[in-house]
Amino acid sequence: MKKIVLLCVAGMSTSLLVSKMQAAAKETGFPCEIQAYGVAEAPNVIPDADVVLLGPQVRYILTKLKKEYPDNKIDAIDMRTYGMVDGKQALAQARKIMEC
């Protein structure tokens, strides 16, 4: 089972996107666990994640996190995907990153 972590300011603004992603995963039969956290939790959740997606409001820490966790797959959620709360597209982005 894959573990997908979404990071935002406090872990609240991504909760709807997490729900939509979970629905998309269930619909496609993709076994995964998807959780949202605030950036303060990053050190506790990044090491065990298969992929970490940052909300647009915290994308400024992308380079820093990639340097701190070079073995982890970390990227920012596409702004349009986030704004449209497109769970299918966000899940597709996470899956693509995991395949790289």
XYZ file of C-alpha atoms in Angstrom:
100
model
C 0.000 0.000 0.000
C 1.370 3.384 -1.035
C 1.459 6.302 1.382
C 0.692 9.748 -0.052
C 1.195 12.808 2.134
C -0.151 16.277 1.377
C 1.366 19.231 3.200
C -0.204 22.654 3.625
C -0.095 25.400 6.221
C -2.075 23.567 8.908
C -3.315 20.408 7.190
C -6.864 21.716 6.915
C -7.039 23.329 3.489
C -6.094 20.102 1.739
C -8.672 17.946 3.546
C -11.248 18.230 0.758
C -8.629 17.346 -1.835
C -7.633 14.312 0.260
C -11.261 13.140 0.263
C -11.491 13.531 -3.506
C -8.181 11.701 -3.972
C -9.357 8.851 -1.736
C -12.536 8.547 -3.802
C -10.483 8.466 -7.020
C -8.179 5.810 -5.568
C -11.139 3.671 -4.538
C -12.748 4.119 -7.959
C -9.596 2.943 -9.752
C -8.673 0.239 -7.245
C -5.369 1.897 -6.321
C -4.378 0.804 -2.806
C -3.083 3.818 -0.915
C -3.296 5.823 2.257
C -3.679 9.582 1.782
C -3.308 12.049 4.649
C -2.927 15.817 4.990
C -0.636 17.477 7.510
C 0.637 20.916 8.339
C 4.227 21.686 7.334
C 5.252 21.568 10.990
C 4.672 17.799 10.798
C 6.975 17.382 7.785
C 9.891 15.802 9.716
C 7.509 13.232 11.206
C 5.682 12.228 8.015
C 8.039 12.678 5.059
C 10.443 9.798 5.843
C 7.676 7.165 5.647
C 5.841 8.617 2.631
C 6.064 7.218 -0.878
C 5.268 10.673 -2.242
C 4.762 14.109 -0.702
C 2.683 16.785 -2.410
C 2.799 20.400 -1.270
C -0.173 22.720 -1.425
C 0.416 25.913 -3.441
C 0.562 28.026 -0.292
C 3.686 26.166 0.904
C 5.380 25.447 -2.418
C 8.104 27.914 -1.383
C 9.633 25.158 0.798
C 9.881 22.642 -2.062
C 13.596 23.152 -2.711
C 14.395 23.064 1.012
C 12.493 19.807 1.550
C 14.075 18.179 -1.498
C 17.519 19.001 -0.059
C 16.597 17.751 3.413
C 14.979 14.548 2.109
C 16.877 13.665 -1.090
C 15.626 10.073 -1.080
C 11.948 11.072 -0.959
C 9.724 12.024 -3.865
C 8.416 15.525 -3.204
C 6.624 17.924 -5.525
C 4.091 20.758 -5.477
C 0.495 20.119 -6.446
C -0.400 21.731 -9.736
C -2.175 25.048 -8.957
C -5.078 24.355 -11.290
C -5.560 20.861 -9.856
C -5.535 22.276 -6.331
C -7.881 25.145 -7.161
C -10.361 22.842 -8.876
C -10.042 20.300 -6.031
C -9.464 17.688 -8.725
C -8.802 14.501 -6.788
C -8.372 12.386 -9.914
C -5.692 14.676 -11.319
C -3.911 15.030 -7.960
C -3.849 11.238 -7.591
C -2.559 10.917 -11.166
C 0.218 13.399 -10.340
C 1.176 11.420 -7.228
C 1.212 8.130 -9.149
C 3.340 9.630 -11.922
C 5.886 10.907 -9.404
C 6.040 7.489 -7.707
C 6.798 5.839 -11.063
C 9.832 8.047 -11.703
